């Protein structure tokens, strides 16, 4: 299973994905630098990513806490999510995301 | 929120046994372990209160992996540590960044903060976690050119904004509080936030909305995408409202409040060996490659390191044993338990009267 992560230089990386891991952990494990300063507790907004629009409907809605935490991120769009709040599962095999400014 | 308002004039160095850089949970517990060994501590932290990440990132979030404490919040953990180290009367230098470290003629360490506090001690413990908390700066091209002249991340003097056409970006308490406080002074305030909801005290939000309704302040629900001006003087910012074309908003000052982020900061210039922004240590003492400088907690690295608060507590205990030998070279280290040692109990102020 894989997640496709596009970095700030526009390069896409195919990352090995593990069931029940968060997308932030998958990115980090894949060796792509991501700040994720709070370590995944939805407390800092430095793992801000854009989810490819074709995948958005497959993800559960963000919690109110996540939406609030995005206030501390930059260039937030309709596709913005915090990678630490997306839990990977087999239905997300092939998920495409891009790192957002401020997450590296 | 508010920043130090005035610089403290250079003063004669304060002498102590150990200087701890960082007052997070690990720096606080180090006071305890050092205190048992009769070592007096001064702590420097850029935040205005103890707790580090526990105070800044997750004050209300539960922590479940502190031994024997099934659950506590970041705030509670900090409060308990402060209670635990009370017998040792540590001195805190809050709202200050450890800026410069140098050796004195007597071979001690002299640490100077950005506010001019000068501390001297034979031992320095770096417990700086993920680094210094600093304001998040919008990743906008060229914004640095305006920093300190017309773009700010904190208010040092309110008067500086009198008569200004001021843009305030953000949706939390800092943005709201300053919008309200500066509204009477500024010529015009425009509050910019990405959504029409605010994570701030409800009272501040109602006051802000009232001012907007009365036409005394503007509110734009938009993203900030660029800045323009010349010679450090801001002339306008570009805003994008959802589904609309970008437009320019003329202004002459901007305050941006997007929260804090951690940066290693001046610790990188202390001359301590670094590996990927972490400090390698000897795991028997937690000393760095520079003798008498130690590193404990999230900031250090060694084979098998886990960034857990409990790891930092263990590291503090081993560090204190080596620090004892440096601070009290004439004394022999005595290993004792707080449960049974009347000596330790006396230091803790819990011995039978």
GROMACS .gro file of C-alpha atoms in nm:
model
  457
    1UNK     CA    1   0.000   0.000   0.000
    2UNK     CA    2   0.126   0.346  -0.085
    3UNK     CA    3   0.079   0.716  -0.028
    4UNK     CA    4   0.201   0.962  -0.290
    5UNK     CA    5   0.350   1.272  -0.135
    6UNK     CA    6   0.451   1.576  -0.338
    7UNK     CA    7   0.713   1.790  -0.166
    8UNK     CA    8   0.752   2.169  -0.185
    9UNK     CA    9   0.982   2.132  -0.487
   10UNK     CA   10   0.703   1.958  -0.674
   11UNK     CA   11   0.866   1.615  -0.662
   12UNK     CA   12   0.634   1.322  -0.591
   13UNK     CA   13   0.750   1.038  -0.367
   14UNK     CA   14   0.593   0.694  -0.345
   15UNK     CA   15   0.580   0.609   0.024
   16UNK     CA   16   0.521   0.271   0.184
   17UNK     CA   17   0.199   0.303   0.386
   18UNK     CA   18   0.107   0.109   0.697
   19UNK     CA   19  -0.247   0.040   0.810
   20UNK     CA   20  -0.355   0.248   1.112
   21UNK     CA   21  -0.055   0.482   1.091
   22UNK     CA   22  -0.123   0.850   1.045
   23UNK     CA   23  -0.026   1.008   0.716
   24UNK     CA   24   0.220   1.228   0.909
   25UNK     CA   25   0.398   0.916   1.039
   26UNK     CA   26   0.398   0.763   0.690
   27UNK     CA   27   0.559   1.077   0.549
   28UNK     CA   28   0.819   1.087   0.826
   29UNK     CA   29   0.895   0.714   0.800
   30UNK     CA   30   0.934   0.762   0.425
   31UNK     CA   31   1.221   1.002   0.492
   32UNK     CA   32   1.041   1.314   0.371
   33UNK     CA   33   1.115   1.606   0.606
   34UNK     CA   34   0.797   1.729   0.773
   35UNK     CA   35   0.807   1.953   1.079
   36UNK     CA   36   0.516   1.801   1.274
   37UNK     CA   37   0.652   1.973   1.583
   38UNK     CA   38   0.396   1.854   1.834
   39UNK     CA   39   0.454   1.495   1.731
   40UNK     CA   40   0.100   1.428   1.616
   41UNK     CA   41  -0.121   1.563   1.892
   42UNK     CA   42  -0.308   1.815   1.677
   43UNK     CA   43  -0.141   2.101   1.861
   44UNK     CA   44   0.077   2.288   1.613
   45UNK     CA   45  -0.036   2.283   1.246
   46UNK     CA   46   0.314   2.213   1.115
   47UNK     CA   47   0.208   1.896   0.931
   48UNK     CA   48  -0.029   2.087   0.701
   49UNK     CA   49  -0.091   1.907   0.371
   50UNK     CA   50  -0.325   1.942   0.075
   51UNK     CA   51  -0.527   1.632  -0.007
   52UNK     CA   52  -0.575   1.572  -0.378
   53UNK     CA   53  -0.940   1.667  -0.450
   54UNK     CA   54  -1.010   1.322  -0.596
   55UNK     CA   55  -0.938   1.169  -0.256
   56UNK     CA   56  -1.122   1.414  -0.034
   57UNK     CA   57  -1.452   1.228  -0.035
   58UNK     CA   58  -1.279   0.914   0.091
   59UNK     CA   59  -1.154   1.083   0.408
   60UNK     CA   60  -1.361   1.139   0.721
   61UNK     CA   61  -1.439   1.505   0.785
   62UNK     CA   62  -1.181   1.689   0.997
   63UNK     CA   63  -1.269   1.738   1.363
   64UNK     CA   64  -1.351   2.083   1.495
   65UNK     CA   65  -1.016   2.077   1.674
   66UNK     CA   66  -0.829   2.011   1.350
   67UNK     CA   67  -1.015   2.289   1.168
   68UNK     CA   68  -0.931   2.524   1.454
   69UNK     CA   69  -0.567   2.425   1.455
   70UNK     CA   70  -0.548   2.505   1.082
   71UNK     CA   71  -0.584   2.871   1.189
   72UNK     CA   72  -0.213   2.851   1.267
   73UNK     CA   73  -0.126   2.725   0.917
   74UNK     CA   74  -0.065   2.928   0.601
   75UNK     CA   75  -0.232   2.923   0.261
   76UNK     CA   76  -0.515   2.713   0.393
   77UNK     CA   77  -0.756   2.592   0.123
   78UNK     CA   78  -1.058   2.364   0.098
   79UNK     CA   79  -0.812   2.076   0.056
   80UNK     CA   80  -0.611   2.154   0.369
   81UNK     CA   81  -0.571   1.889   0.636
   82UNK     CA   82  -0.329   1.809   0.915
   83UNK     CA   83  -0.146   1.490   0.817
   84UNK     CA   84  -0.135   1.374   1.179
   85UNK     CA   85  -0.514   1.363   1.185
   86UNK     CA   86  -0.557   1.135   0.882
   87UNK     CA   87  -0.535   0.768   0.975
   88UNK     CA   88  -0.436   0.545   0.687
   89UNK     CA   89  -0.632   0.231   0.599
   90UNK     CA   90  -0.646   0.003   0.294
   91UNK     CA   91  -0.921   0.212   0.133
   92UNK     CA   92  -0.670   0.497   0.114
   93UNK     CA   93  -0.415   0.296  -0.084
   94UNK     CA   94  -0.283   0.538  -0.348
   95UNK     CA   95  -0.376   0.853  -0.151
   96UNK     CA   96  -0.223   1.167  -0.299
   97UNK     CA   97  -0.118   1.457  -0.082
   98UNK     CA   98   0.112   1.759  -0.115
   99UNK     CA   99   0.308   1.929   0.161
  100UNK     CA  100   0.189   2.283   0.232
  101UNK     CA  101   0.410   2.586   0.302
  102UNK     CA  102   0.516   2.595   0.666
  103UNK     CA  103   0.523   2.216   0.708
  104UNK     CA  104   0.890   2.173   0.624
  105UNK     CA  105   0.119   3.744   2.449
  106UNK     CA  106   0.279   4.066   2.550
  107UNK     CA  107   0.650   4.080   2.505
  108UNK     CA  108   0.920   4.215   2.728
  109UNK     CA  109   0.872   4.587   2.705
  110UNK     CA  110   1.213   4.716   2.791
  111UNK     CA  111   1.561   4.578   2.772
  112UNK     CA  112   1.730   4.522   3.104
  113UNK     CA  113   2.057   4.708   3.128
  114UNK     CA  114   2.371   4.500   3.145
  115UNK     CA  115   2.426   4.393   3.503
  116UNK     CA  116   2.696   4.217   3.699
  117UNK     CA  117   2.685   3.841   3.653
  118UNK     CA  118   2.468   3.633   3.883
  119UNK     CA  119   2.668   3.345   4.029
  120UNK     CA  120   2.502   3.007   4.057
  121UNK     CA  121   2.584   2.636   4.038
  122UNK     CA  122   2.394   2.534   3.728
  123UNK     CA  123   2.238   2.729   3.442
  124UNK     CA  124   1.950   2.543   3.281
  125UNK     CA  125   1.843   2.654   2.934
  126UNK     CA  126   1.474   2.568   2.906
  127UNK     CA  127   1.204   2.545   3.173
  128UNK     CA  128   1.004   2.261   3.022
  129UNK     CA  129   0.925   1.945   3.219
  130UNK     CA  130   1.278   1.809   3.187
  131UNK     CA  131   1.448   2.137   3.283
  132UNK     CA  132   1.216   2.158   3.585
  133UNK     CA  133   1.287   1.804   3.699
  134UNK     CA  134   1.658   1.869   3.659
  135UNK     CA  135   1.619   2.132   3.935
  136UNK     CA  136   1.498   1.852   4.162
  137UNK     CA  137   1.779   1.610   4.086
  138UNK     CA  138   2.041   1.886   4.108
  139UNK     CA  139   1.882   2.018   4.425
  140UNK     CA  140   1.924   1.685   4.600
  141UNK     CA  141   2.293   1.728   4.527
  142UNK     CA  142   2.299   2.079   4.678
  143UNK     CA  143   2.321   2.255   4.343
  144UNK     CA  144   2.137   2.582   4.299
  145UNK     CA  145   1.981   2.648   3.959
  146UNK     CA  146   1.889   2.942   3.741
  147UNK     CA  147   1.662   2.870   3.446
  148UNK     CA  148   1.621   3.073   3.128
  149UNK     CA  149   1.318   3.032   2.905
  150UNK     CA  150   1.184   3.232   2.614
  151UNK     CA  151   0.824   3.172   2.722
  152UNK     CA  152   0.673   3.384   2.997
  153UNK     CA  153   0.591   3.083   3.214
  154UNK     CA  154   0.724   2.737   3.296
  155UNK     CA  155   0.623   2.420   3.111
  156UNK     CA  156   0.776   2.454   2.764
  157UNK     CA  157   0.575   2.254   2.511
  158UNK     CA  158   0.344   2.137   2.791
  159UNK     CA  159   0.249   2.501   2.846
  160UNK     CA  160   0.254   2.624   2.489
  161UNK     CA  161   0.142   2.334   2.270
  162UNK     CA  162  -0.079   2.114   2.483
  163UNK     CA  163  -0.173   2.278   2.813
  164UNK     CA  164  -0.518   2.118   2.807
  165UNK     CA  165  -0.430   1.789   2.641
  166UNK     CA  166  -0.399   1.471   2.845
  167UNK     CA  167  -0.065   1.294   2.895
  168UNK     CA  168  -0.094   0.925   2.983
  169UNK     CA  169   0.265   0.805   3.000
  170UNK     CA  170   0.407   0.972   3.307
  171UNK     CA  171   0.497   0.687   3.545
  172UNK     CA  172   0.245   0.652   3.829
  173UNK     CA  173   0.033   0.940   3.699
  174UNK     CA  174  -0.238   0.771   3.490
  175UNK     CA  175  -0.345   1.101   3.338
  176UNK     CA  176  -0.263   1.468   3.367
  177UNK     CA  177  -0.269   1.767   3.134
  178UNK     CA  178   0.037   1.962   3.026
  179UNK     CA  179  -0.062   2.236   3.271
  180UNK     CA  180  -0.107   1.990   3.557
  181UNK     CA  181   0.227   1.824   3.492
  182UNK     CA  182   0.394   2.164   3.500
  183UNK     CA  183   0.217   2.263   3.821
  184UNK     CA  184   0.318   1.938   3.990
  185UNK     CA  185   0.680   1.976   3.887
  186UNK     CA  186   0.681   2.334   4.015
  187UNK     CA  187   0.546   2.204   4.345
  188UNK     CA  188   0.807   1.929   4.355
  189UNK     CA  189   1.101   2.165   4.303
  190UNK     CA  190   0.978   2.434   4.544
  191UNK     CA  191   1.218   2.325   4.824
  192UNK     CA  192   1.511   2.412   4.597
  193UNK     CA  193   1.406   2.771   4.523
  194UNK     CA  194   1.513   2.787   4.160
  195UNK     CA  195   1.538   3.129   3.997
  196UNK     CA  196   1.355   3.175   3.668
  197UNK     CA  197   1.441   3.419   3.392
  198UNK     CA  198   1.129   3.408   3.177
  199UNK     CA  199   1.065   3.583   2.848
  200UNK     CA  200   1.436   3.571   2.770
  201UNK     CA  201   1.636   3.385   2.513
  202UNK     CA  202   1.974   3.236   2.600
  203UNK     CA  203   2.180   3.418   2.343
  204UNK     CA  204   2.551   3.387   2.409
  205UNK     CA  205   2.766   3.138   2.596
  206UNK     CA  206   3.130   3.196   2.669
  207UNK     CA  207   3.403   3.084   2.909
  208UNK     CA  208   3.517   3.324   3.180
  209UNK     CA  209   3.877   3.368   3.289
  210UNK     CA  210   3.799   3.149   3.593
  211UNK     CA  211   3.681   2.869   3.364
  212UNK     CA  212   3.311   2.914   3.436
  213UNK     CA  213   3.036   2.948   3.179
  214UNK     CA  214   2.888   3.290   3.126
  215UNK     CA  215   2.547   3.295   2.967
  216UNK     CA  216   2.393   3.618   2.840
  217UNK     CA  217   2.027   3.651   2.749
  218UNK     CA  218   1.873   3.876   2.485
  219UNK     CA  219   1.752   4.100   2.768
  220UNK     CA  220   2.096   4.145   2.915
  221UNK     CA  221   2.076   3.903   3.208
  222UNK     CA  222   2.421   3.757   3.273
  223UNK     CA  223   2.458   3.429   3.460
  224UNK     CA  224   2.775   3.245   3.559
  225UNK     CA  225   2.808   2.883   3.663
  226UNK     CA  226   3.047   2.590   3.631
  227UNK     CA  227   2.777   2.378   3.466
  228UNK     CA  228   2.528   2.443   3.185
  229UNK     CA  229   2.238   2.211   3.113
  230UNK     CA  230   2.065   2.251   2.778
  231UNK     CA  231   1.707   2.129   2.821
  232UNK     CA  232   1.573   2.328   2.529
  233UNK     CA  233   1.337   2.067   2.383
  234UNK     CA  234   1.255   2.151   2.023
  235UNK     CA  235   1.430   2.486   2.055
  236UNK     CA  236   1.305   2.837   2.126
  237UNK     CA  237   0.943   2.919   2.066
  238UNK     CA  238   0.932   3.198   1.810
  239UNK     CA  239   0.645   3.353   1.615
  240UNK     CA  240   0.542   3.168   1.299
  241UNK     CA  241   0.617   3.387   1.003
  242UNK     CA  242   0.397   3.368   0.696
  243UNK     CA  243   0.590   3.200   0.411
  244UNK     CA  244   0.537   3.506   0.191
  245UNK     CA  245   0.810   3.610  -0.048
  246UNK     CA  246   0.990   3.925   0.059
  247UNK     CA  247   0.812   3.959   0.395
  248UNK     CA  248   1.148   3.964   0.577
  249UNK     CA  249   1.226   4.299   0.413
  250UNK     CA  250   0.954   4.460   0.625
  251UNK     CA  251   1.016   4.279   0.951
  252UNK     CA  252   1.079   4.515   1.238
  253UNK     CA  253   0.993   4.824   1.036
  254UNK     CA  254   0.635   4.770   0.924
  255UNK     CA  255   0.566   4.399   0.974
  256UNK     CA  256   0.567   4.275   1.333
  257UNK     CA  257   0.498   3.952   1.519
  258UNK     CA  258   0.459   4.110   1.861
  259UNK     CA  259   0.369   4.447   2.010
  260UNK     CA  260   0.654   4.606   2.198
  261UNK     CA  261   0.518   4.958   2.220
  262UNK     CA  262   0.154   5.029   2.153
  263UNK     CA  263   0.240   5.388   2.063
  264UNK     CA  264   0.422   5.260   1.755
  265UNK     CA  265   0.081   5.191   1.601
  266UNK     CA  266  -0.078   5.530   1.668
  267UNK     CA  267  -0.233   5.673   1.354
  268UNK     CA  268  -0.142   5.366   1.150
  269UNK     CA  269  -0.341   5.191   0.887
  270UNK     CA  270  -0.293   4.856   1.053
  271UNK     CA  271  -0.362   4.504   0.932
  272UNK     CA  272  -0.383   4.236   1.199
  273UNK     CA  273  -0.369   3.877   1.074
  274UNK     CA  274  -0.488   3.582   1.280
  275UNK     CA  275  -0.789   3.445   1.463
  276UNK     CA  276  -0.672   3.364   1.815
  277UNK     CA  277  -0.649   3.556   2.140
  278UNK     CA  278  -0.336   3.749   2.042
  279UNK     CA  279  -0.494   3.881   1.722
  280UNK     CA  280  -0.821   3.967   1.893
  281UNK     CA  281  -0.668   4.124   2.204
  282UNK     CA  282  -0.438   4.347   2.003
  283UNK     CA  283  -0.712   4.441   1.759
  284UNK     CA  284  -0.919   4.559   2.055
  285UNK     CA  285  -0.630   4.727   2.240
  286UNK     CA  286  -0.495   4.909   1.938
  287UNK     CA  287  -0.830   5.008   1.789
  288UNK     CA  288  -0.845   5.341   1.977
  289UNK     CA  289  -0.489   5.430   1.872
  290UNK     CA  290  -0.469   5.317   1.512
  291UNK     CA  291  -0.617   5.517   1.228
  292UNK     CA  292  -0.786   5.206   1.099
  293UNK     CA  293  -0.760   4.837   1.184
  294UNK     CA  294  -0.840   4.556   0.943
  295UNK     CA  295  -0.855   4.212   1.099
  296UNK     CA  296  -0.780   3.933   0.853
  297UNK     CA  297  -0.870   3.574   0.926
  298UNK     CA  298  -0.917   3.275   0.702
  299UNK     CA  299  -1.262   3.185   0.834
  300UNK     CA  300  -1.545   3.357   1.013
  301UNK     CA  301  -1.481   3.173   1.338
  302UNK     CA  302  -1.237   3.272   1.607
  303UNK     CA  303  -1.056   3.062   1.864
  304UNK     CA  304  -1.043   3.338   2.120
  305UNK     CA  305  -1.220   3.444   2.439
  306UNK     CA  306  -1.590   3.480   2.350
  307UNK     CA  307  -1.596   3.824   2.512
  308UNK     CA  308  -1.316   3.948   2.283
  309UNK     CA  309  -1.493   3.807   1.981
  310UNK     CA  310  -1.819   3.988   2.071
  311UNK     CA  311  -1.633   4.314   2.131
  312UNK     CA  312  -1.456   4.282   1.796
  313UNK     CA  313  -1.782   4.207   1.616
  314UNK     CA  314  -1.947   4.506   1.781
  315UNK     CA  315  -1.668   4.736   1.660
  316UNK     CA  316  -1.702   4.595   1.310
  317UNK     CA  317  -2.080   4.645   1.320
  318UNK     CA  318  -2.030   5.007   1.432
  319UNK     CA  319  -1.796   5.060   1.140
  320UNK     CA  320  -1.497   5.121   1.369
  321UNK     CA  321  -1.296   4.825   1.249
  322UNK     CA  322  -1.287   4.611   0.935
  323UNK     CA  323  -1.296   4.234   0.920
  324UNK     CA  324  -1.190   4.045   0.609
  325UNK     CA  325  -1.239   3.672   0.581
  326UNK     CA  326  -0.951   3.605   0.348
  327UNK     CA  327  -0.609   3.452   0.301
  328UNK     CA  328  -0.306   3.677   0.296
  329UNK     CA  329  -0.098   3.595  -0.011
  330UNK     CA  330   0.157   3.870  -0.065
  331UNK     CA  331   0.295   4.199   0.064
  332UNK     CA  332   0.425   4.497  -0.127
  333UNK     CA  333   0.598   4.823  -0.053
  334UNK     CA  334   0.945   4.972  -0.071
  335UNK     CA  335   1.246   5.020   0.157
  336UNK     CA  336   1.091   4.822   0.439
  337UNK     CA  337   0.775   5.029   0.432
  338UNK     CA  338   0.464   4.824   0.368
  339UNK     CA  339   0.218   4.978   0.118
  340UNK     CA  340  -0.038   4.703   0.076
  341UNK     CA  341  -0.117   4.337   0.129
  342UNK     CA  342  -0.288   4.107  -0.119
  343UNK     CA  343  -0.594   3.925   0.004
  344UNK     CA  344  -0.788   3.641  -0.148
  345UNK     CA  345  -1.143   3.582  -0.041
  346UNK     CA  346  -1.286   3.246  -0.130
  347UNK     CA  347  -1.412   3.230  -0.487
  348UNK     CA  348  -1.308   3.588  -0.559
  349UNK     CA  349  -1.027   3.760  -0.743
  350UNK     CA  350  -0.729   3.867  -0.530
  351UNK     CA  351  -0.726   4.233  -0.432
  352UNK     CA  352  -0.488   4.481  -0.270
  353UNK     CA  353  -0.559   4.631   0.068
  354UNK     CA  354  -0.356   4.947   0.133
  355UNK     CA  355  -0.195   4.956   0.479
  356UNK     CA  356   0.122   5.082   0.644
  357UNK     CA  357   0.173   4.827   0.923
  358UNK     CA  358   0.095   4.464   0.982
  359UNK     CA  359   0.086   4.246   1.291
  360UNK     CA  360   0.073   3.872   1.220
  361UNK     CA  361  -0.032   3.623   1.489
  362UNK     CA  362  -0.019   3.265   1.364
  363UNK     CA  363   0.106   3.112   1.687
  364UNK     CA  364   0.454   2.994   1.773
  365UNK     CA  365   0.697   2.753   1.619
  366UNK     CA  366   1.017   2.601   1.756
  367UNK     CA  367   1.357   2.696   1.619
  368UNK     CA  368   1.691   2.583   1.761
  369UNK     CA  369   1.807   2.944   1.780
  370UNK     CA  370   2.131   3.064   1.941
  371UNK     CA  371   2.202   2.726   2.107
  372UNK     CA  372   2.345   2.637   1.766
  373UNK     CA  373   2.614   2.901   1.821
  374UNK     CA  374   2.723   2.775   2.166
  375UNK     CA  375   2.999   2.562   2.016
  376UNK     CA  376   2.836   2.233   2.113
  377UNK     CA  377   2.850   1.953   1.855
  378UNK     CA  378   2.520   1.910   1.669
  379UNK     CA  379   2.375   1.632   1.461
  380UNK     CA  380   2.068   1.726   1.254
  381UNK     CA  381   1.988   2.004   1.502
  382UNK     CA  382   2.012   1.769   1.799
  383UNK     CA  383   2.292   1.746   2.054
  384UNK     CA  384   2.477   1.413   2.074
  385UNK     CA  385   2.551   1.309   2.433
  386UNK     CA  386   2.735   1.045   2.631
  387UNK     CA  387   2.456   0.833   2.778
  388UNK     CA  388   2.637   0.764   3.103
  389UNK     CA  389   2.640   1.133   3.198
  390UNK     CA  390   2.442   1.321   2.929
  391UNK     CA  391   2.740   1.544   2.882
  392UNK     CA  392   2.790   1.691   2.534
  393UNK     CA  393   3.119   1.694   2.344
  394UNK     CA  394   3.200   2.007   2.546
  395UNK     CA  395   3.289   1.907   2.904
  396UNK     CA  396   3.058   2.059   3.171
  397UNK     CA  397   2.783   2.130   2.917
  398UNK     CA  398   2.502   1.876   2.934
  399UNK     CA  399   2.197   1.818   2.715
  400UNK     CA  400   1.882   1.643   2.836
  401UNK     CA  401   1.532   1.589   2.702
  402UNK     CA  402   1.408   1.622   2.344
  403UNK     CA  403   1.710   1.826   2.234
  404UNK     CA  404   1.963   1.547   2.275
  405UNK     CA  405   2.029   1.241   2.063
  406UNK     CA  406   2.194   0.904   2.122
  407UNK     CA  407   2.142   0.553   1.991
  408UNK     CA  408   1.792   0.440   2.086
  409UNK     CA  409   1.673   0.786   2.194
  410UNK     CA  410   1.300   0.822   2.243
  411UNK     CA  411   1.156   1.171   2.277
  412UNK     CA  412   0.950   1.104   2.586
  413UNK     CA  413   0.919   1.317   2.898
  414UNK     CA  414   1.008   1.013   3.108
  415UNK     CA  415   1.334   0.967   2.915
  416UNK     CA  416   1.423   1.326   3.000
  417UNK     CA  417   1.359   1.263   3.371
  418UNK     CA  418   1.600   0.971   3.369
  419UNK     CA  419   1.856   1.177   3.179
  420UNK     CA  420   1.828   1.453   3.441
  421UNK     CA  421   1.916   1.210   3.722
  422UNK     CA  422   2.231   1.084   3.551
  423UNK     CA  423   2.332   1.435   3.450
  424UNK     CA  424   2.300   1.554   3.811
  425UNK     CA  425   2.542   1.288   3.932
  426UNK     CA  426   2.815   1.409   3.697
  427UNK     CA  427   2.730   1.775   3.762
  428UNK     CA  428   2.782   1.709   4.134
  429UNK     CA  429   3.141   1.608   4.069
  430UNK     CA  430   3.198   1.935   3.881
  431UNK     CA  431   3.019   2.168   4.122
  432UNK     CA  432   3.149   1.999   4.440
  433UNK     CA  433   3.490   1.865   4.338
  434UNK     CA  434   3.591   1.829   4.703
  435UNK     CA  435   3.291   1.617   4.799
  436UNK     CA  436   3.222   1.248   4.742
  437UNK     CA  437   2.894   1.167   4.567
  438UNK     CA  438   2.666   0.971   4.795
  439UNK     CA  439   2.384   0.768   4.643
  440UNK     CA  440   2.072   0.794   4.859
  441UNK     CA  441   1.698   0.727   4.844
  442UNK     CA  442   1.450   1.000   4.929
  443UNK     CA  443   1.244   0.732   5.106
  444UNK     CA  444   1.504   0.665   5.371
  445UNK     CA  445   1.763   0.942   5.370
  446UNK     CA  446   1.714   1.196   5.646
  447UNK     CA  447   1.966   1.414   5.465
  448UNK     CA  448   1.755   1.425   5.146
  449UNK     CA  449   1.438   1.462   5.350
  450UNK     CA  450   1.589   1.761   5.523
  451UNK     CA  451   1.665   1.920   5.184
  452UNK     CA  452   1.308   1.853   5.077
  453UNK     CA  453   1.180   2.008   5.398
  454UNK     CA  454   0.988   1.694   5.494
  455UNK     CA  455   1.204   1.570   5.779
  456UNK     CA  456   1.052   1.524   6.123
  457UNK     CA  457   1.081   1.849   6.318
   0.00000   0.00000   0.00000
